[in-house]
Amino acid sequence: MFANVNLLYSGKASRAVGEGQVKASVESSAFYSLFQGLHVWDAPELGGRFAVGGYIPVGYASYSATVGGLANSQDEFALGDIGIIPASFYWSSGNFHTNIYGLIIAPTGEYNLNSGVNIGRNYWSADLVAALTWFNPEKGTEFSVVPGLMFNSKNEDTQYKTGTEFHMDFMFNQFVSENVALGIHGYAYKQLTGDSGSGALLGDFKGEAVGIGPAISWIPKSAGGAVAFSASWVHDVHSKNRLSGDYATLSFSIQF
């Protein structure tokens, strides 16, 4: 399977920490394009199907902020942090479908300590995710929840370690025709443990956020269900110690 996911983001925050400095009136926008590949084996493993894969992102980001009373703005276009999926398992039982996988995020993206905007994060992360889906093909109704836990290592350049993060995506889709579905998508995020290290100038700075918005999917009949397009817009309705903004996504996938 191949997928291309494009994410456009725009957000702002009253204060944030970056490169070991406290920043005020932060505004940021970004565009990321992820190219993902996944290979699924036909032979069952542990009663389900087994897959491995990963993604390569490229992105553009810009920001403006006030540091020490002085306004500063920068932008950057570069390779992002590569994601590796060493193991992914799929199980199905009637209308219920489960996918459990691990994701390793490698610090391959462009990073400069003296730059105000960076495509890469400069630290390793491990994400454990479980996707749970209920789909009724007779009524064309689908509901999914995708919770996960992300564990982060320390950014050695800034001596800043982001705490453990809980995140959950949720999706409701209803097919209004044979090939088109309308939906409501959203997410919830909460940092479970505080930030740490000598660079954590604002203390534990635990973040949390909730966003929700409309979505549309199209599965062309001519492709026999192997090709899918989707688009969504999610607006932050709650945000604490994070940028608050809007996310727009456009995705394409094809199964070989």
PDB file of C-alpha atoms in Angstrom:
ATOM      1  CA  MET A   1       0.000   0.000   0.000  1.00  0.00           C
ATOM      2  CA  PHE A   2       1.127   3.539  -0.768  1.00  0.00           C
ATOM      3  CA  ALA A   3      -0.317   6.694   0.769  1.00  0.00           C
ATOM      4  CA  ASN A   4       0.353  10.403   0.512  1.00  0.00           C
ATOM      5  CA  VAL A   5      -0.901  12.551   3.388  1.00  0.00           C
ATOM      6  CA  ASN A   6      -0.734  16.345   3.145  1.00  0.00           C
ATOM      7  CA  LEU A   7      -1.221  18.467   6.267  1.00  0.00           C
ATOM      8  CA  LEU A   8      -1.677  22.238   6.378  1.00  0.00           C
ATOM      9  CA  TYR A   9      -1.579  23.858   9.813  1.00  0.00           C
ATOM     10  CA  SER A  10      -1.910  27.363  11.205  1.00  0.00           C
ATOM     11  CA  GLY A  11      -1.824  28.206  14.908  1.00  0.00           C
ATOM     12  CA  LYS A  12      -0.824  30.634  17.640  1.00  0.00           C
ATOM     13  CA  ALA A  13       0.029  30.681  21.343  1.00  0.00           C
ATOM     14  CA  SER A  14       0.535  33.376  23.965  1.00  0.00           C
ATOM     15  CA  ARG A  15       3.835  31.821  25.086  1.00  0.00           C
ATOM     16  CA  ALA A  16       6.091  28.850  24.391  1.00  0.00           C
ATOM     17  CA  VAL A  17       9.600  27.550  24.971  1.00  0.00           C
ATOM     18  CA  GLY A  18      11.991  27.069  22.068  1.00  0.00           C
ATOM     19  CA  GLU A  19      15.747  26.751  21.776  1.00  0.00           C
ATOM     20  CA  GLY A  20      16.050  27.380  25.525  1.00  0.00           C
ATOM     21  CA  GLN A  21      14.167  30.709  25.389  1.00  0.00           C
ATOM     22  CA  VAL A  22      10.735  31.802  26.527  1.00  0.00           C
ATOM     23  CA  LYS A  23       8.823  33.193  23.541  1.00  0.00           C
ATOM     24  CA  ALA A  24       5.657  35.312  23.542  1.00  0.00           C
ATOM     25  CA  SER A  25       2.937  35.921  20.920  1.00  0.00           C
ATOM     26  CA  VAL A  26       3.962  32.890  18.863  1.00  0.00           C
ATOM     27  CA  GLU A  27       2.342  32.352  15.453  1.00  0.00           C
ATOM     28  CA  SER A  28       3.198  29.405  13.233  1.00  0.00           C
ATOM     29  CA  SER A  29       2.082  27.836   9.965  1.00  0.00           C
ATOM     30  CA  ALA A  30       3.287  24.629   8.355  1.00  0.00           C
ATOM     31  CA  PHE A  31       2.759  22.306   5.419  1.00  0.00           C
ATOM     32  CA  TYR A  32       3.884  18.671   5.564  1.00  0.00           C
ATOM     33  CA  SER A  33       3.662  16.002   2.881  1.00  0.00           C
ATOM     34  CA  LEU A  34       4.154  12.411   4.055  1.00  0.00           C
ATOM     35  CA  PHE A  35       4.927   9.577   1.653  1.00  0.00           C
ATOM     36  CA  GLN A  36       4.051   6.275   3.315  1.00  0.00           C
ATOM     37  CA  GLY A  37       4.548   2.672   2.257  1.00  0.00           C
ATOM     38  CA  LEU A  38       3.194  -0.439   3.969  1.00  0.00           C
ATOM     39  CA  HIS A  39       3.684  -4.084   3.065  1.00  0.00           C
ATOM     40  CA  VAL A  40       1.075  -6.562   4.347  1.00  0.00           C
ATOM     41  CA  TRP A  41       1.824 -10.281   4.338  1.00  0.00           C
ATOM     42  CA  ASP A  42      -0.869 -12.664   3.107  1.00  0.00           C
ATOM     43  CA  ALA A  43       0.036 -15.392   5.605  1.00  0.00           C
ATOM     44  CA  PRO A  44      -1.613 -14.835   9.025  1.00  0.00           C
ATOM     45  CA  GLU A  45       0.456 -14.062  12.128  1.00  0.00           C
ATOM     46  CA  LEU A  46      -0.978 -14.336  15.658  1.00  0.00           C
ATOM     47  CA  GLY A  47      -4.402 -14.869  14.132  1.00  0.00           C
ATOM     48  CA  GLY A  48      -4.270 -11.710  12.024  1.00  0.00           C
ATOM     49  CA  ARG A  49      -2.343 -10.010   9.230  1.00  0.00           C
ATOM     50  CA  PHE A  50       1.158  -8.634   9.758  1.00  0.00           C
ATOM     51  CA  ALA A  51       2.676  -5.546   8.121  1.00  0.00           C
ATOM     52  CA  VAL A  52       5.785  -3.356   8.232  1.00  0.00           C
ATOM     53  CA  GLY A  53       6.327   0.063   6.726  1.00  0.00           C
ATOM     54  CA  GLY A  54       7.224   3.672   7.303  1.00  0.00           C
ATOM     55  CA  TYR A  55       6.987   7.193   5.957  1.00  0.00           C
ATOM     56  CA  ILE A  56       9.231   9.994   4.746  1.00  0.00           C
ATOM     57  CA  PRO A  57       8.019  13.579   5.313  1.00  0.00           C
ATOM     58  CA  VAL A  58       9.039  16.858   3.731  1.00  0.00           C
ATOM     59  CA  GLY A  59       7.766  20.123   5.090  1.00  0.00           C
ATOM     60  CA  TYR A  60       7.683  23.885   5.122  1.00  0.00           C
ATOM     61  CA  ALA A  61       7.215  25.866   8.319  1.00  0.00           C
ATOM     62  CA  SER A  62       7.225  29.524   9.285  1.00  0.00           C
ATOM     63  CA  TYR A  63       6.887  31.299  12.585  1.00  0.00           C
ATOM     64  CA  SER A  64       6.976  34.693  14.238  1.00  0.00           C
ATOM     65  CA  ALA A  65       7.487  35.400  17.927  1.00  0.00           C
ATOM     66  CA  THR A  66       8.689  37.954  20.442  1.00  0.00           C
ATOM     67  CA  VAL A  67      11.884  37.051  22.302  1.00  0.00           C
ATOM     68  CA  GLY A  68      13.225  39.456  24.903  1.00  0.00           C
ATOM     69  CA  GLY A  69      10.984  42.212  23.574  1.00  0.00           C
ATOM     70  CA  LEU A  70      12.269  41.824  20.009  1.00  0.00           C
ATOM     71  CA  ALA A  71      10.157  40.482  17.134  1.00  0.00           C
ATOM     72  CA  ASN A  72      11.619  37.642  15.102  1.00  0.00           C
ATOM     73  CA  SER A  73      10.339  35.614  12.148  1.00  0.00           C
ATOM     74  CA  GLN A  74      11.801  32.754  10.097  1.00  0.00           C
ATOM     75  CA  ASP A  75      10.815  29.982   7.697  1.00  0.00           C
ATOM     76  CA  GLU A  76      12.284  26.701   6.454  1.00  0.00           C
ATOM     77  CA  PHE A  77      11.712  23.962   3.866  1.00  0.00           C
ATOM     78  CA  ALA A  78      13.435  20.628   4.541  1.00  0.00           C
ATOM     79  CA  LEU A  79      13.234  16.885   5.137  1.00  0.00           C
ATOM     80  CA  GLY A  80      11.319  15.932   8.277  1.00  0.00           C
ATOM     81  CA  ASP A  81      11.695  13.141  10.819  1.00  0.00           C
ATOM     82  CA  ILE A  82      11.312   9.704   9.229  1.00  0.00           C
ATOM     83  CA  GLY A  83       8.834   7.278  10.806  1.00  0.00           C
ATOM     84  CA  ILE A  84       9.445   3.505  10.933  1.00  0.00           C
ATOM     85  CA  ILE A  85       6.685   0.939  11.579  1.00  0.00           C
ATOM     86  CA  PRO A  86       8.553  -2.242  12.597  1.00  0.00           C
ATOM     87  CA  ALA A  87       5.384  -4.201  13.409  1.00  0.00           C
ATOM     88  CA  SER A  88       1.695  -3.765  12.671  1.00  0.00           C
ATOM     89  CA  PHE A  89      -1.060  -6.359  13.279  1.00  0.00           C
ATOM     90  CA  TYR A  90      -4.609  -6.412  11.885  1.00  0.00           C
ATOM     91  CA  TRP A  91      -7.533  -8.479  13.182  1.00  0.00           C
ATOM     92  CA  SER A  92     -11.154  -8.584  12.016  1.00  0.00           C
ATOM     93  CA  SER A  93     -14.282 -10.148  13.501  1.00  0.00           C
ATOM     94  CA  GLY A  94     -17.571  -9.336  11.837  1.00  0.00           C
ATOM     95  CA  ASN A  95     -18.009  -5.550  11.773  1.00  0.00           C
ATOM     96  CA  PHE A  96     -15.131  -4.984  14.201  1.00  0.00           C
ATOM     97  CA  HIS A  97     -11.571  -4.348  13.040  1.00  0.00           C
ATOM     98  CA  THR A  98      -8.430  -3.797  15.129  1.00  0.00           C
ATOM     99  CA  ASN A  99      -4.959  -2.546  14.210  1.00  0.00           C
ATOM    100  CA  ILE A 100      -2.146  -2.429  16.773  1.00  0.00           C
ATOM    101  CA  TYR A 101       1.235  -1.061  15.749  1.00  0.00           C
ATOM    102  CA  GLY A 102       4.428   0.592  16.925  1.00  0.00           C
ATOM    103  CA  LEU A 103       5.980   3.681  15.365  1.00  0.00           C
ATOM    104  CA  ILE A 104       9.564   4.850  15.820  1.00  0.00           C
ATOM    105  CA  ILE A 105      10.256   8.488  14.881  1.00  0.00           C
ATOM    106  CA  ALA A 106      13.915   9.101  14.039  1.00  0.00           C
ATOM    107  CA  PRO A 107      15.547  12.575  14.315  1.00  0.00           C
ATOM    108  CA  THR A 108      16.453  12.793  10.611  1.00  0.00           C
ATOM    109  CA  GLY A 109      14.827  16.164   9.975  1.00  0.00           C
ATOM    110  CA  GLU A 110      16.616  19.459   9.495  1.00  0.00           C
ATOM    111  CA  TYR A 111      17.463  20.980  12.881  1.00  0.00           C
ATOM    112  CA  ASN A 112      19.517  24.002  13.930  1.00  0.00           C
ATOM    113  CA  LEU A 113      19.711  25.105  17.554  1.00  0.00           C
ATOM    114  CA  ASN A 114      20.102  28.739  16.512  1.00  0.00           C
ATOM    115  CA  SER A 115      17.087  28.670  14.199  1.00  0.00           C
ATOM    116  CA  GLY A 116      13.652  29.734  15.404  1.00  0.00           C
ATOM    117  CA  VAL A 117      11.881  27.208  13.181  1.00  0.00           C
ATOM    118  CA  ASN A 118      12.865  23.585  12.609  1.00  0.00           C
ATOM    119  CA  ILE A 119      11.263  20.822  10.543  1.00  0.00           C
ATOM    120  CA  GLY A 120      12.982  18.151  12.658  1.00  0.00           C
ATOM    121  CA  ARG A 121      12.566  17.693  16.415  1.00  0.00           C
ATOM    122  CA  ASN A 122      16.117  16.464  17.141  1.00  0.00           C
ATOM    123  CA  TYR A 123      15.084  13.598  19.439  1.00  0.00           C
ATOM    124  CA  TRP A 124      13.817  10.028  19.164  1.00  0.00           C
ATOM    125  CA  SER A 125      10.220   9.082  19.931  1.00  0.00           C
ATOM    126  CA  ALA A 126       8.299   5.806  20.177  1.00  0.00           C
ATOM    127  CA  ASP A 127       4.537   5.687  19.636  1.00  0.00           C
ATOM    128  CA  LEU A 128       2.327   2.719  20.584  1.00  0.00           C
ATOM    129  CA  VAL A 129      -1.059   2.875  18.840  1.00  0.00           C
ATOM    130  CA  ALA A 130      -4.281   0.824  18.790  1.00  0.00           C
ATOM    131  CA  ALA A 131      -6.903   1.568  16.113  1.00  0.00           C
ATOM    132  CA  LEU A 132     -10.418   0.245  16.759  1.00  0.00           C
ATOM    133  CA  THR A 133     -13.036   0.392  13.984  1.00  0.00           C
ATOM    134  CA  TRP A 134     -16.691  -0.610  13.717  1.00  0.00           C
ATOM    135  CA  PHE A 135     -18.060  -0.636  10.160  1.00  0.00           C
ATOM    136  CA  ASN A 136     -21.536  -1.680   9.077  1.00  0.00           C
ATOM    137  CA  PRO A 137     -21.390  -2.242   5.293  1.00  0.00           C
ATOM    138  CA  GLU A 138     -25.179  -2.527   5.005  1.00  0.00           C
ATOM    139  CA  LYS A 139     -25.806   0.945   6.434  1.00  0.00           C
ATOM    140  CA  GLY A 140     -22.465   2.449   5.350  1.00  0.00           C
ATOM    141  CA  THR A 141     -21.685   3.638   8.884  1.00  0.00           C
ATOM    142  CA  GLU A 142     -18.150   3.691  10.275  1.00  0.00           C
ATOM    143  CA  PHE A 143     -16.798   4.757  13.659  1.00  0.00           C
ATOM    144  CA  SER A 144     -13.135   4.606  14.683  1.00  0.00           C
ATOM    145  CA  VAL A 145     -11.083   5.547  17.737  1.00  0.00           C
ATOM    146  CA  VAL A 146      -7.281   5.538  17.577  1.00  0.00           C
ATOM    147  CA  PRO A 147      -5.602   6.003  20.991  1.00  0.00           C
ATOM    148  CA  GLY A 148      -1.848   6.041  21.406  1.00  0.00           C
ATOM    149  CA  LEU A 149       1.003   6.734  23.836  1.00  0.00           C
ATOM    150  CA  MET A 150       4.151   8.549  22.711  1.00  0.00           C
ATOM    151  CA  PHE A 151       7.399   8.328  24.667  1.00  0.00           C
ATOM    152  CA  ASN A 152      10.107  10.935  23.954  1.00  0.00           C
ATOM    153  CA  SER A 153      13.839  11.108  24.517  1.00  0.00           C
ATOM    154  CA  LYS A 154      15.706  14.302  25.436  1.00  0.00           C
ATOM    155  CA  ASN A 155      16.762  16.946  22.928  1.00  0.00           C
ATOM    156  CA  GLU A 156      20.454  17.038  23.845  1.00  0.00           C
ATOM    157  CA  ASP A 157      21.005  20.422  22.195  1.00  0.00           C
ATOM    158  CA  THR A 158      18.377  22.202  24.309  1.00  0.00           C
ATOM    159  CA  GLN A 159      18.413  19.836  27.318  1.00  0.00           C
ATOM    160  CA  TYR A 160      14.611  19.660  27.003  1.00  0.00           C
ATOM    161  CA  LYS A 161      12.608  16.459  27.359  1.00  0.00           C
ATOM    162  CA  THR A 162       8.931  16.453  26.406  1.00  0.00           C
ATOM    163  CA  GLY A 163       6.839  14.289  28.720  1.00  0.00           C
ATOM    164  CA  THR A 164       4.839  11.198  27.781  1.00  0.00           C
ATOM    165  CA  GLU A 165       1.925  12.114  25.504  1.00  0.00           C
ATOM    166  CA  PHE A 166      -1.519  10.538  25.154  1.00  0.00           C
ATOM    167  CA  HIS A 167      -3.314  11.180  21.878  1.00  0.00           C
ATOM    168  CA  MET A 168      -6.555   9.876  20.413  1.00  0.00           C
ATOM    169  CA  ASP A 169      -8.077  10.433  16.989  1.00  0.00           C
ATOM    170  CA  PHE A 170     -11.749   9.725  16.415  1.00  0.00           C
ATOM    171  CA  MET A 171     -13.648   9.452  13.140  1.00  0.00           C
ATOM    172  CA  PHE A 172     -17.305   9.040  12.253  1.00  0.00           C
ATOM    173  CA  ASN A 173     -18.137   8.474   8.566  1.00  0.00           C
ATOM    174  CA  GLN A 174     -21.467   7.879   6.876  1.00  0.00           C
ATOM    175  CA  PHE A 175     -21.653   6.842   3.224  1.00  0.00           C
ATOM    176  CA  VAL A 176     -24.254   8.991   1.508  1.00  0.00           C
ATOM    177  CA  SER A 177     -23.756   7.170  -1.781  1.00  0.00           C
ATOM    178  CA  GLU A 178     -21.910   4.073  -2.935  1.00  0.00           C
ATOM    179  CA  ASN A 179     -18.599   5.949  -3.192  1.00  0.00           C
ATOM    180  CA  VAL A 180     -18.871   9.111  -1.061  1.00  0.00           C
ATOM    181  CA  ALA A 181     -18.840   9.405   2.727  1.00  0.00           C
ATOM    182  CA  LEU A 182     -19.326  12.466   4.918  1.00  0.00           C
ATOM    183  CA  GLY A 183     -17.951  12.531   8.411  1.00  0.00           C
ATOM    184  CA  ILE A 184     -16.890  14.245  11.618  1.00  0.00           C
ATOM    185  CA  HIS A 185     -13.234  13.836  12.587  1.00  0.00           C
ATOM    186  CA  GLY A 186     -11.363  15.056  15.628  1.00  0.00           C
ATOM    187  CA  TYR A 187      -8.678  14.425  18.207  1.00  0.00           C
ATOM    188  CA  ALA A 188      -7.878  14.710  21.896  1.00  0.00           C
ATOM    189  CA  TYR A 189      -4.401  15.231  23.318  1.00  0.00           C
ATOM    190  CA  LYS A 190      -3.087  15.292  26.867  1.00  0.00           C
ATOM    191  CA  GLN A 191       0.457  15.248  28.186  1.00  0.00           C
ATOM    192  CA  LEU A 192       0.604  12.720  31.014  1.00  0.00           C
ATOM    193  CA  THR A 193       4.003  13.591  32.480  1.00  0.00           C
ATOM    194  CA  GLY A 194       5.637  16.991  32.632  1.00  0.00           C
ATOM    195  CA  ASP A 195       8.487  18.363  30.556  1.00  0.00           C
ATOM    196  CA  SER A 196      11.879  18.126  32.199  1.00  0.00           C
ATOM    197  CA  GLY A 197      15.544  19.028  31.823  1.00  0.00           C
ATOM    198  CA  SER A 198      17.449  22.262  32.334  1.00  0.00           C
ATOM    199  CA  GLY A 199      15.787  23.688  29.208  1.00  0.00           C
ATOM    200  CA  ALA A 200      12.277  23.353  30.683  1.00  0.00           C
ATOM    201  CA  LEU A 201      12.123  27.028  31.690  1.00  0.00           C
ATOM    202  CA  LEU A 202       8.342  27.041  32.187  1.00  0.00           C
ATOM    203  CA  GLY A 203       8.255  23.987  34.465  1.00  0.00           C
ATOM    204  CA  ASP A 204       6.409  20.810  33.537  1.00  0.00           C
ATOM    205  CA  PHE A 205       4.255  22.765  31.004  1.00  0.00           C
ATOM    206  CA  LYS A 206       1.798  19.925  30.432  1.00  0.00           C
ATOM    207  CA  GLY A 207      -0.149  20.455  27.226  1.00  0.00           C
ATOM    208  CA  GLU A 208      -3.655  19.418  26.260  1.00  0.00           C
ATOM    209  CA  ALA A 209      -5.971  20.051  23.323  1.00  0.00           C
ATOM    210  CA  VAL A 210      -9.199  18.971  21.637  1.00  0.00           C
ATOM    211  CA  GLY A 211     -10.163  19.533  18.007  1.00  0.00           C
ATOM    212  CA  ILE A 212     -13.107  18.617  15.761  1.00  0.00           C
ATOM    213  CA  GLY A 213     -14.310  19.270  12.232  1.00  0.00           C
ATOM    214  CA  PRO A 214     -15.921  17.964   9.008  1.00  0.00           C
ATOM    215  CA  ALA A 215     -14.490  15.391   6.574  1.00  0.00           C
ATOM    216  CA  ILE A 216     -15.271  13.841   3.203  1.00  0.00           C
ATOM    217  CA  SER A 217     -14.056  10.611   1.548  1.00  0.00           C
ATOM    218  CA  TRP A 218     -14.305   9.400  -2.039  1.00  0.00           C
ATOM    219  CA  ILE A 219     -13.602   5.846  -3.239  1.00  0.00           C
ATOM    220  CA  PRO A 220     -13.774   5.817  -7.063  1.00  0.00           C
ATOM    221  CA  LYS A 221     -15.878   2.945  -8.337  1.00  0.00           C
ATOM    222  CA  SER A 222     -13.635   2.530 -11.370  1.00  0.00           C
ATOM    223  CA  ALA A 223     -10.696   1.552  -9.117  1.00  0.00           C
ATOM    224  CA  GLY A 224     -12.581  -1.313  -7.482  1.00  0.00           C
ATOM    225  CA  GLY A 225     -12.051   0.019  -3.954  1.00  0.00           C
ATOM    226  CA  ALA A 226      -8.236   0.055  -4.234  1.00  0.00           C
ATOM    227  CA  VAL A 227      -7.992   3.864  -4.405  1.00  0.00           C
ATOM    228  CA  ALA A 228      -9.289   6.352  -1.843  1.00  0.00           C
ATOM    229  CA  PHE A 229      -9.221  10.125  -1.384  1.00  0.00           C
ATOM    230  CA  SER A 230     -10.109  11.978   1.798  1.00  0.00           C
ATOM    231  CA  ALA A 231     -10.091  15.550   3.080  1.00  0.00           C
ATOM    232  CA  SER A 232     -10.785  17.022   6.504  1.00  0.00           C
ATOM    233  CA  TRP A 233     -10.618  20.247   8.484  1.00  0.00           C
ATOM    234  CA  VAL A 234     -10.178  20.174  12.258  1.00  0.00           C
ATOM    235  CA  HIS A 235     -10.419  23.242  14.497  1.00  0.00           C
ATOM    236  CA  ASP A 236      -9.015  23.374  18.034  1.00  0.00           C
ATOM    237  CA  VAL A 237     -11.884  23.989  20.440  1.00  0.00           C
ATOM    238  CA  HIS A 238      -9.622  23.708  23.481  1.00  0.00           C
ATOM    239  CA  SER A 239      -5.889  24.197  23.918  1.00  0.00           C
ATOM    240  CA  LYS A 240      -3.585  24.561  26.910  1.00  0.00           C
ATOM    241  CA  ASN A 241       0.190  25.067  26.759  1.00  0.00           C
ATOM    242  CA  ARG A 242       0.096  24.371  23.010  1.00  0.00           C
ATOM    243  CA  LEU A 243      -0.471  26.283  19.833  1.00  0.00           C
ATOM    244  CA  SER A 244      -4.187  26.640  19.101  1.00  0.00           C
ATOM    245  CA  GLY A 245      -5.145  26.486  15.451  1.00  0.00           C
ATOM    246  CA  ASP A 246      -6.607  24.676  12.464  1.00  0.00           C
ATOM    247  CA  TYR A 247      -5.562  21.519  10.598  1.00  0.00           C
ATOM    248  CA  ALA A 248      -6.507  20.740   7.004  1.00  0.00           C
ATOM    249  CA  THR A 249      -5.600  17.349   5.505  1.00  0.00           C
ATOM    250  CA  LEU A 250      -5.773  15.869   2.030  1.00  0.00           C
ATOM    251  CA  SER A 251      -4.930  12.170   1.660  1.00  0.00           C
ATOM    252  CA  PHE A 252      -4.566   9.683  -1.173  1.00  0.00           C
ATOM    253  CA  SER A 253      -4.009   5.924  -0.849  1.00  0.00           C
ATOM    254  CA  ILE A 254      -3.758   2.973  -3.209  1.00  0.00           C
ATOM    255  CA  GLN A 255      -3.579  -0.752  -2.495  1.00  0.00           C
ATOM    256  CA  PHE A 256      -1.589  -2.980  -4.821  1.00  0.00           C
TER     257      PHE A 256
END
